[in-house]
Amino acid sequence: MAARLVPSKKQLAWQQLELTAFIHFGMNTFTGKERGDGKEFPVMFNPVALDAEQWVKALKAGGFKLVILTAKHHDGFCLWPTKTTRHSVAASPWKNGKGDIVRELRKACDRHGMKFGLYVSPWDLNAVSYGDSVKYNDFFVRQLTELLTDYGKVDEVWLDGAGGNGENGKRQGYNWNLILSTINKLQPNAVISICGDDVRWVGNESGRGREIEWSSVALVPRCYPNAGERNTEMRLNVFSRDLGGRDVIGRASELFWYPSEVDVSIRPGWFYHEKEDVKVKSLAELVKIYFQSVGCNSSLLLNVPPDKRGLINEKDVARLKEFGDYLTKMYTIDLVSKSFRPWTAKEGEGKEYALGKGCVVNTILLQEDISRGQRVEAFTVEGLVNGGWQVLGKGGTIGYKRLLRIPDTSVEAIRITIDNCRKEANISRVGVFLAPEIPRK
């Protein structure tokens, strides 16, 4: 059953983007908090130099293909002039209450060919109706309807899983059927992340995916009826080390194509804090995160928060450019691109790729054709060194993309062996590279 499971068209398109940016911006930017309480005064919100085009240009330079804006965080403050509440930009001095950050980012994305997504927090610490399940569900759906009707094509809707369980003294029962059907009706091509059933949270905010990461999993999405009870029965949650191995799926009555998204911030906090200007992640840290997310069958969601001016800080802009340049250089020369052809492997089968004498390599890329399922359970990479084969690395799952970083090694050929797989594995790409050295500063 697991070998036959495949992604939907929109799930496949989403994973092929690989790099998505998060923009955390709102009242917390001005209060200095990470989580507001809904009692903020909109008069504090005034990003006088806001430039959404600067955001998009900086993110494109980093190689990002989609940007997600926190249109509403837990404090309930809305970055668009909603008709549902006064707790929005319409009550702020920014542009005399006539501004609309969602629209400004939408236009900037259109001008620069960037895909557009929205984070909308179900948890709302400002809404009077929160805790009255029926009234608040109606309120939240009206907010979603505004966002998904008035701003063009949306590629990802990010529904945060925080709140709802009485964390602020109010217990809210979300009508997931109503919420998800509204999104699917208004934006049928958008993936719904975290509280939907298209994309799941990896389980941490440190930028680290699992070494063995399955997209076909037994974990029941939280929006499904009795999901909590079903997952408890299988002893599974989003933090579980194994979500799709043979032992796990053997206990499951139903499996889901539910790929992983790895979210992490370029700074310690999700929102901008001036004191963190000296704590922007180094290029080495970002490259490591890339290998541990995109290189482990996941998508990377990197948060880059604008400051009080409404601009991405100069340090972050410079780091994004370094990151984008590094990836471009890493992928420039593929030593097997001319000889590679997609192939189907049975368990124990492999392929050899001649490179020529004196070829130094340090990065191996493997990909499965996941439109036909994820099937590889274990593989080995060997190099022909001085006439003999040496193991360069081993791994478990491949999925959409697997990257192995090895010490610089002079090899004459590379051999890829599929040690274990479910049915036949469909290998869509093998790449061999000499990635640039990473500055350690």
Short mmCIF file of C-alpha atoms in Angstrom, two decimals:
data_model
loop_
_atom_site.label_atom_id
_atom_site.label_comp_id
_atom_site.label_asym_id
_atom_site.label_seq_id
_atom_site.Cartn_x
_atom_site.Cartn_y
_atom_site.Cartn_z
CA MET A 1 0.00 0.00 0.00
CA ALA A 2 2.78 2.48 0.91
CA ALA A 3 4.64 1.89 -2.37
CA ARG A 4 1.53 2.82 -4.39
CA LEU A 5 0.84 6.07 -2.51
CA VAL A 6 1.64 9.19 -4.58
CA PRO A 7 1.40 12.96 -4.09
CA SER A 8 -1.40 15.07 -5.46
CA LYS A 9 -0.53 17.43 -8.30
CA LYS A 10 -0.34 20.40 -5.93
CA GLN A 11 1.77 18.50 -3.38
CA LEU A 12 4.26 17.59 -6.08
CA ALA A 13 4.44 21.17 -7.39
CA TRP A 14 4.94 22.43 -3.83
CA GLN A 15 7.84 20.07 -3.09
CA GLN A 16 9.57 20.96 -6.33
CA LEU A 17 9.85 24.56 -5.10
CA GLU A 18 12.20 23.32 -2.32
CA LEU A 19 12.80 26.77 -0.76
CA THR A 20 10.02 28.83 0.84
CA ALA A 21 10.47 32.02 2.87
CA PHE A 22 8.49 33.01 5.96
CA ILE A 23 7.81 36.66 6.76
CA HIS A 24 6.91 37.18 10.42
CA PHE A 25 5.77 40.79 10.68
CA GLY A 26 3.10 42.51 12.75
CA MET A 27 2.45 44.04 16.15
CA ASN A 28 5.15 41.89 17.74
CA THR A 29 7.69 43.70 15.56
CA PHE A 30 6.84 46.92 17.42
CA THR A 31 6.22 45.55 20.93
CA GLY A 32 9.37 43.43 20.99
CA LYS A 33 7.42 40.27 21.82
CA GLU A 34 7.36 36.87 20.17
CA ARG A 35 3.74 36.22 21.09
CA GLY A 36 1.30 39.07 21.62
CA ASP A 37 -1.75 39.04 23.85
CA GLY A 38 -4.32 40.74 21.62
CA LYS A 39 -4.37 43.87 23.77
CA GLU A 40 -1.90 45.82 21.65
CA PHE A 41 -2.72 49.34 20.47
CA PRO A 42 -2.72 49.56 16.65
CA VAL A 43 -1.38 53.12 16.94
CA MET A 44 2.03 51.51 17.61
CA PHE A 45 2.11 49.96 14.15
CA ASN A 46 3.83 52.34 11.72
CA PRO A 47 6.47 50.83 9.36
CA VAL A 48 7.16 54.13 7.60
CA ALA A 49 9.69 52.73 5.09
CA LEU A 50 7.93 49.45 4.31
CA ASP A 51 9.07 48.06 0.97
CA ALA A 52 7.66 44.65 0.04
CA GLU A 53 9.66 44.74 -3.17
CA GLN A 54 12.87 44.87 -1.12
CA TRP A 55 11.70 41.74 0.71
CA VAL A 56 11.03 39.83 -2.50
CA LYS A 57 14.28 40.87 -4.18
CA ALA A 58 16.31 39.76 -1.16
CA LEU A 59 14.51 36.41 -1.00
CA LYS A 60 14.89 35.77 -4.73
CA ALA A 61 18.62 36.40 -4.40
CA GLY A 62 18.63 33.61 -1.79
CA GLY A 63 16.99 31.19 -4.22
CA PHE A 64 13.53 31.21 -2.64
CA LYS A 65 10.53 30.51 -4.83
CA LEU A 66 7.57 31.19 -2.50
CA VAL A 67 7.00 33.64 0.35
CA ILE A 68 4.47 33.24 3.17
CA LEU A 69 3.33 36.31 5.13
CA THR A 70 1.89 36.20 8.66
CA ALA A 71 -1.34 37.93 7.64
CA LYS A 72 -2.63 37.31 11.19
CA HIS A 73 -0.62 36.02 14.14
CA HIS A 74 -1.96 34.86 17.52
CA ASP A 75 -2.59 38.45 18.69
CA GLY A 76 -5.32 38.74 16.06
CA PHE A 77 -3.82 41.85 14.42
CA CYS A 78 -4.56 41.75 10.68
CA LEU A 79 -2.14 43.04 8.07
CA TRP A 80 -4.99 43.77 5.68
CA PRO A 81 -7.98 46.13 6.17
CA THR A 82 -10.39 43.38 7.15
CA LYS A 83 -14.07 43.99 7.71
CA THR A 84 -14.13 41.44 10.54
CA THR A 85 -12.29 43.40 13.28
CA ARG A 86 -10.88 46.81 14.17
CA HIS A 87 -7.62 45.17 15.25
CA SER A 88 -5.90 45.74 11.91
CA VAL A 89 -3.76 48.04 9.82
CA ALA A 90 -6.88 50.13 9.16
CA ALA A 91 -6.69 51.39 12.77
CA SER A 92 -2.97 52.21 12.56
CA PRO A 93 -1.25 55.48 11.53
CA TRP A 94 0.60 53.67 8.73
CA LYS A 95 -0.54 55.29 5.48
CA ASN A 96 -3.30 56.98 7.50
CA GLY A 97 -5.07 53.67 7.92
CA LYS A 98 -5.27 53.13 4.16
CA GLY A 99 -2.45 50.62 3.86
CA ASP A 100 -2.62 46.92 3.02
CA ILE A 101 0.53 44.85 3.52
CA VAL A 102 -0.99 41.70 2.05
CA ARG A 103 -1.71 43.57 -1.19
CA GLU A 104 1.72 45.20 -1.30
CA LEU A 105 3.43 41.83 -0.98
CA ARG A 106 1.08 40.28 -3.52
CA LYS A 107 2.01 42.97 -6.07
CA ALA A 108 5.73 42.62 -5.35
CA CYS A 109 5.51 38.86 -5.84
CA ASP A 110 3.75 39.33 -9.16
CA ARG A 111 6.40 41.80 -10.36
CA HIS A 112 9.27 39.44 -9.57
CA GLY A 113 7.80 36.01 -10.32
CA MET A 114 7.57 34.91 -6.69
CA LYS A 115 4.82 32.58 -5.52
CA PHE A 116 2.62 33.84 -2.69
CA GLY A 117 1.33 32.24 0.49
CA LEU A 118 -0.46 33.26 3.68
CA TYR A 119 -0.08 32.30 7.33
CA VAL A 120 -3.36 32.77 9.19
CA SER A 121 -3.45 31.86 12.87
CA PRO A 122 -6.64 30.07 13.97
CA TRP A 123 -5.77 31.04 17.55
CA ASP A 124 -6.90 34.65 18.11
CA LEU A 125 -6.29 36.38 21.45
CA ASN A 126 -8.18 39.51 20.41
CA ALA A 127 -11.41 38.12 18.94
CA VAL A 128 -14.32 38.40 21.39
CA SER A 129 -15.94 35.32 19.85
CA TYR A 130 -12.91 33.11 20.43
CA GLY A 131 -14.05 30.25 22.67
CA ASP A 132 -17.58 30.32 21.25
CA SER A 133 -16.88 27.59 18.73
CA VAL A 134 -19.69 28.29 16.26
CA LYS A 135 -19.33 32.09 16.25
CA TYR A 136 -15.55 32.06 16.04
CA ASN A 137 -15.48 29.48 13.25
CA ASP A 138 -17.77 31.76 11.26
CA PHE A 139 -15.51 34.75 12.09
CA PHE A 140 -12.37 32.88 11.02
CA VAL A 141 -13.91 31.64 7.79
CA ARG A 142 -14.91 35.21 6.92
CA GLN A 143 -11.28 36.26 7.38
CA LEU A 144 -10.07 33.41 5.19
CA THR A 145 -12.67 34.30 2.57
CA GLU A 146 -11.40 37.88 2.37
CA LEU A 147 -7.80 36.75 2.02
CA LEU A 148 -8.48 33.99 -0.47
CA THR A 149 -10.85 36.02 -2.63
CA ASP A 150 -9.29 39.47 -2.85
CA TYR A 151 -5.57 38.78 -3.40
CA GLY A 152 -5.22 36.54 -6.42
CA LYS A 153 -3.64 33.09 -6.53
CA VAL A 154 -2.41 31.70 -3.21
CA ASP A 155 0.00 28.76 -3.32
CA GLU A 156 0.18 27.83 0.37
CA VAL A 157 -2.10 28.46 3.34
CA TRP A 158 -0.29 27.94 6.65
CA LEU A 159 -2.59 27.19 9.59
CA ASP A 160 -0.62 27.27 12.84
CA GLY A 161 -1.45 24.54 15.31
CA ALA A 162 -0.90 26.68 18.44
CA GLY A 163 -3.83 27.47 20.74
CA GLY A 164 -7.34 26.10 20.78
CA ASN A 165 -6.84 23.92 23.84
CA GLY A 166 -7.54 26.44 26.56
CA GLU A 167 -4.06 27.99 26.60
CA ASN A 168 -5.58 31.44 27.15
CA GLY A 169 -8.47 30.28 29.31
CA LYS A 170 -10.75 29.71 26.35
CA ARG A 171 -11.21 26.38 24.61
CA GLN A 172 -12.09 26.67 20.92
CA GLY A 173 -13.33 23.78 18.84
CA TYR A 174 -12.27 24.34 15.25
CA ASN A 175 -14.58 23.22 12.47
CA TRP A 176 -11.82 21.84 10.27
CA ASN A 177 -14.26 20.53 7.69
CA LEU A 178 -15.68 24.03 7.18
CA ILE A 179 -12.27 25.72 7.28
CA LEU A 180 -10.54 23.35 4.86
CA SER A 181 -13.49 23.14 2.47
CA THR A 182 -13.51 26.96 2.29
CA ILE A 183 -9.82 27.04 1.42
CA ASN A 184 -10.13 24.27 -1.16
CA LYS A 185 -13.14 25.95 -2.74
CA LEU A 186 -11.54 29.39 -3.00
CA GLN A 187 -7.93 28.30 -3.73
CA PRO A 188 -8.05 24.70 -5.01
CA ASN A 189 -4.37 24.70 -5.99
CA ALA A 190 -3.06 25.87 -2.62
CA VAL A 191 -1.49 23.34 -0.28
CA ILE A 192 -2.78 23.58 3.30
CA SER A 193 0.02 23.21 5.80
CA ILE A 194 0.23 22.02 9.41
CA CYS A 195 -3.50 21.85 10.27
CA GLY A 196 -4.38 20.62 6.78
CA ASP A 197 -3.61 17.30 5.13
CA ASP A 198 -1.24 18.46 2.37
CA VAL A 199 1.91 19.38 4.31
CA ARG A 200 3.01 18.43 7.85
CA TRP A 201 5.27 20.13 10.36
CA VAL A 202 8.58 18.30 10.77
CA GLY A 203 8.31 18.44 14.56
CA ASN A 204 11.00 21.00 15.51
CA GLU A 205 11.98 24.60 14.75
CA SER A 206 15.73 24.03 14.58
CA GLY A 207 15.99 23.40 10.82
CA ARG A 208 16.56 19.67 11.13
CA GLY A 209 14.70 16.98 9.23
CA ARG A 210 14.83 13.25 9.92
CA GLU A 211 17.65 11.18 8.46
CA ILE A 212 14.93 8.74 7.40
CA GLU A 213 12.05 10.90 6.20
CA TRP A 214 9.01 9.26 4.63
CA SER A 215 6.34 11.23 2.77
CA SER A 216 4.02 8.22 2.89
CA VAL A 217 3.21 8.04 6.59
CA ALA A 218 0.85 6.48 9.11
CA LEU A 219 0.44 9.76 11.05
CA VAL A 220 -3.17 10.90 10.78
CA PRO A 221 -3.49 14.63 9.94
CA ARG A 222 -4.96 16.55 12.87
CA CYS A 223 -7.87 17.79 10.77
CA TYR A 224 -9.22 14.23 10.41
CA PRO A 225 -11.95 12.98 12.76
CA ASN A 226 -10.52 11.30 15.87
CA ALA A 227 -6.97 11.97 14.68
CA GLY A 228 -5.65 12.31 18.22
CA GLU A 229 -7.11 9.02 19.36
CA ARG A 230 -5.95 7.18 16.23
CA ASN A 231 -2.39 8.48 16.53
CA THR A 232 -2.27 7.68 20.24
CA GLU A 233 -3.37 4.14 19.48
CA MET A 234 -0.45 3.80 17.04
CA ARG A 235 1.91 5.58 19.47
CA LEU A 236 2.60 8.32 16.90
CA ASN A 237 2.83 12.10 16.93
CA VAL A 238 4.62 14.77 14.87
CA PHE A 239 7.73 14.28 17.01
CA SER A 240 8.01 10.53 16.38
CA ARG A 241 11.33 9.43 14.94
CA ASP A 242 9.71 7.00 12.50
CA LEU A 243 6.44 7.85 10.74
CA GLY A 244 6.59 5.54 7.74
CA GLY A 245 8.90 2.59 8.34
CA ARG A 246 7.70 -0.97 7.84
CA ASP A 247 6.99 -1.57 11.52
CA VAL A 248 4.88 1.60 11.69
CA ILE A 249 2.86 1.15 8.51
CA GLY A 250 2.24 -2.46 9.46
CA ARG A 251 0.13 -1.19 12.37
CA ALA A 252 -1.80 1.36 10.29
CA SER A 253 -5.22 0.95 8.74
CA GLU A 254 -4.69 4.01 6.52
CA LEU A 255 -1.67 5.80 5.07
CA PHE A 256 -1.27 9.40 3.91
CA TRP A 257 1.02 11.23 1.49
CA TYR A 258 1.98 13.92 3.96
CA PRO A 259 5.40 15.48 3.19
CA SER A 260 7.49 17.36 5.71
CA GLU A 261 8.15 21.11 5.94
CA VAL A 262 11.13 22.25 8.04
CA ASP A 263 10.60 25.72 9.52
CA VAL A 264 13.41 27.71 11.12
CA SER A 265 14.32 31.38 11.51
CA ILE A 266 17.43 33.09 10.22
CA ARG A 267 17.60 34.70 13.68
CA PRO A 268 16.90 33.31 17.17
CA GLY A 269 13.40 34.85 17.18
CA TRP A 270 10.58 34.67 14.68
CA PHE A 271 9.94 38.42 14.82
CA TYR A 272 12.60 41.10 14.44
CA HIS A 273 14.55 42.20 17.54
CA GLU A 274 17.41 44.68 17.13
CA LYS A 275 19.55 42.88 19.72
CA GLU A 276 19.60 39.85 17.40
CA ASP A 277 21.37 41.71 14.58
CA VAL A 278 24.58 40.04 15.74
CA LYS A 279 22.95 36.60 15.81
CA VAL A 280 22.00 36.12 12.16
CA LYS A 281 22.77 32.54 11.13
CA SER A 282 26.08 32.08 9.34
CA LEU A 283 26.39 30.77 5.80
CA ALA A 284 27.72 27.50 7.24
CA GLU A 285 24.61 27.16 9.42
CA LEU A 286 22.25 27.86 6.51
CA VAL A 287 24.00 25.33 4.25
CA LYS A 288 23.82 22.72 7.01
CA ILE A 289 20.10 23.43 7.40
CA TYR A 290 19.64 23.09 3.62
CA PHE A 291 21.28 19.63 3.66
CA GLN A 292 19.18 18.62 6.69
CA SER A 293 15.89 19.76 5.14
CA VAL A 294 15.81 19.86 1.34
CA GLY A 295 18.56 17.25 1.35
CA CYS A 296 16.43 14.98 3.56
CA ASN A 297 13.21 14.83 1.53
CA SER A 298 11.66 17.97 3.04
CA SER A 299 10.93 21.54 2.06
CA LEU A 300 12.78 24.37 3.84
CA LEU A 301 10.72 27.25 5.26
CA LEU A 302 13.20 29.94 6.34
CA ASN A 303 11.89 32.89 8.31
CA VAL A 304 13.35 36.33 7.53
CA PRO A 305 11.62 39.01 9.66
CA PRO A 306 11.45 42.66 8.55
CA ASP A 307 12.34 45.34 11.11
CA LYS A 308 10.32 48.29 12.43
CA ARG A 309 11.10 50.28 9.29
CA GLY A 310 9.37 47.60 7.25
CA LEU A 311 12.65 46.48 5.68
CA ILE A 312 14.69 43.29 5.87
CA ASN A 313 17.84 44.17 7.79
CA GLU A 314 21.03 44.63 5.79
CA LYS A 315 22.75 41.72 7.56
CA ASP A 316 19.95 39.34 6.61
CA VAL A 317 19.97 40.59 3.02
CA ALA A 318 23.70 39.96 2.73
CA ARG A 319 23.38 36.47 4.22
CA LEU A 320 20.57 35.54 1.83
CA LYS A 321 22.73 36.61 -1.12
CA GLU A 322 25.64 34.48 0.15
CA PHE A 323 23.33 31.50 0.54
CA GLY A 324 21.86 31.85 -2.95
CA ASP A 325 25.30 32.27 -4.50
CA TYR A 326 26.59 29.21 -2.67
CA LEU A 327 23.80 26.96 -3.95
CA THR A 328 24.24 28.27 -7.49
CA LYS A 329 27.95 27.46 -7.41
CA MET A 330 27.36 24.05 -5.80
CA TYR A 331 25.00 22.93 -8.55
CA THR A 332 26.85 24.53 -11.50
CA ILE A 333 28.84 21.47 -12.62
CA ASP A 334 27.19 18.04 -12.40
CA LEU A 335 29.78 15.44 -13.29
CA VAL A 336 27.23 12.83 -14.39
CA SER A 337 24.60 15.03 -16.05
CA LYS A 338 25.55 13.98 -19.60
CA SER A 339 25.59 10.24 -18.90
CA PHE A 340 22.59 9.97 -16.56
CA ARG A 341 19.31 8.46 -17.65
CA PRO A 342 16.38 7.71 -15.29
CA TRP A 343 16.34 4.06 -14.23
CA THR A 344 14.26 1.54 -12.35
CA ALA A 345 16.00 -0.53 -9.69
CA LYS A 346 15.08 -3.76 -8.01
CA GLU A 347 16.45 -4.47 -4.56
CA GLY A 348 20.22 -4.93 -4.71
CA GLU A 349 20.62 -3.37 -8.17
CA GLY A 350 22.75 -0.36 -8.98
CA LYS A 351 24.39 1.80 -11.63
CA GLU A 352 27.94 2.97 -12.26
CA TYR A 353 28.89 6.40 -13.62
CA ALA A 354 32.36 7.00 -15.06
CA LEU A 355 33.80 10.41 -14.17
CA GLY A 356 37.35 10.24 -15.48
CA LYS A 357 40.65 10.37 -13.63
CA GLY A 358 41.34 12.98 -11.02
CA CYS A 359 37.73 14.02 -10.37
CA VAL A 360 37.38 15.36 -6.85
CA VAL A 361 33.84 15.16 -5.43
CA ASN A 362 32.19 15.90 -2.08
CA THR A 363 28.44 15.98 -2.72
CA ILE A 364 26.09 13.28 -3.99
CA LEU A 365 22.49 14.00 -5.03
CA LEU A 366 19.83 11.31 -5.43
CA GLN A 367 16.18 11.72 -6.39
CA GLU A 368 13.22 9.41 -6.84
CA ASP A 369 10.36 10.04 -9.23
CA ILE A 370 7.89 10.55 -6.39
CA SER A 371 5.02 10.93 -8.86
CA ARG A 372 5.28 7.12 -8.87
CA GLY A 373 5.76 6.83 -5.11
CA GLN A 374 8.56 6.84 -2.54
CA ARG A 375 10.18 3.42 -2.36
CA VAL A 376 13.88 3.46 -1.46
CA GLU A 377 14.59 2.27 2.10
CA ALA A 378 18.39 2.05 1.98
CA PHE A 379 21.18 2.84 -0.49
CA THR A 380 24.98 2.83 -0.76
CA VAL A 381 27.29 5.21 -2.62
CA GLU A 382 30.73 3.91 -3.62
CA GLY A 383 33.65 5.53 -5.37
CA LEU A 384 36.29 3.94 -7.60
CA VAL A 385 39.55 4.99 -5.91
CA ASN A 386 42.89 3.76 -7.28
CA GLY A 387 41.16 0.89 -9.08
CA GLY A 388 39.11 -0.31 -6.11
CA TRP A 389 35.60 0.43 -4.89
CA GLN A 390 35.29 2.21 -1.56
CA VAL A 391 32.10 3.04 0.34
CA LEU A 392 31.67 6.83 0.40
CA GLY A 393 28.36 6.91 2.20
CA LYS A 394 25.16 5.10 3.09
CA GLY A 395 21.64 6.34 3.65
CA GLY A 396 18.05 5.33 4.20
CA THR A 397 15.23 7.07 2.38
CA ILE A 398 15.68 9.16 -0.76
CA GLY A 399 12.25 10.54 -1.69
CA TYR A 400 12.12 13.79 -3.62
CA LYS A 401 15.75 14.66 -2.87
CA ARG A 402 18.62 13.26 -0.82
CA LEU A 403 21.99 14.97 -0.46
CA LEU A 404 25.10 13.34 0.99
CA ARG A 405 28.11 15.45 1.94
CA ILE A 406 31.37 13.50 2.03
CA PRO A 407 35.04 14.50 2.44
CA ASP A 408 36.73 15.71 -0.74
CA THR A 409 37.61 12.48 -2.55
CA SER A 410 39.35 11.81 -5.87
CA VAL A 411 37.35 9.17 -7.72
CA GLU A 412 37.23 7.72 -11.23
CA ALA A 413 33.63 6.54 -11.02
CA ILE A 414 30.60 6.49 -8.74
CA ARG A 415 28.37 3.49 -8.05
CA ILE A 416 24.85 3.82 -6.59
CA THR A 417 23.25 0.67 -5.17
CA ILE A 418 19.64 0.44 -3.99
CA ASP A 419 20.03 -1.92 -1.04
CA ASN A 420 16.39 -2.09 0.05
CA CYS A 421 13.19 -0.82 -1.56
CA ARG A 422 9.43 -1.30 -1.68
CA LYS A 423 8.66 -2.76 -5.10
CA GLU A 424 10.87 -1.24 -7.81
CA ALA A 425 12.48 2.15 -7.15
CA ASN A 426 12.28 4.86 -9.81
CA ILE A 427 15.51 6.89 -9.76
CA SER A 428 14.94 10.18 -11.56
CA ARG A 429 18.31 11.82 -10.93
CA VAL A 430 21.85 11.16 -9.77
CA GLY A 431 24.14 14.15 -9.39
CA VAL A 432 27.81 14.37 -8.39
CA PHE A 433 29.35 17.70 -7.42
CA LEU A 434 32.34 19.43 -5.89
CA ALA A 435 30.66 21.96 -3.64
CA PRO A 436 32.61 25.09 -2.63
CA GLU A 437 34.28 25.23 0.76
CA ILE A 438 32.08 26.87 3.38
CA PRO A 439 33.60 29.79 5.32
CA ARG A 440 33.49 28.94 9.03
CA LYS A 441 33.16 32.52 10.28
#
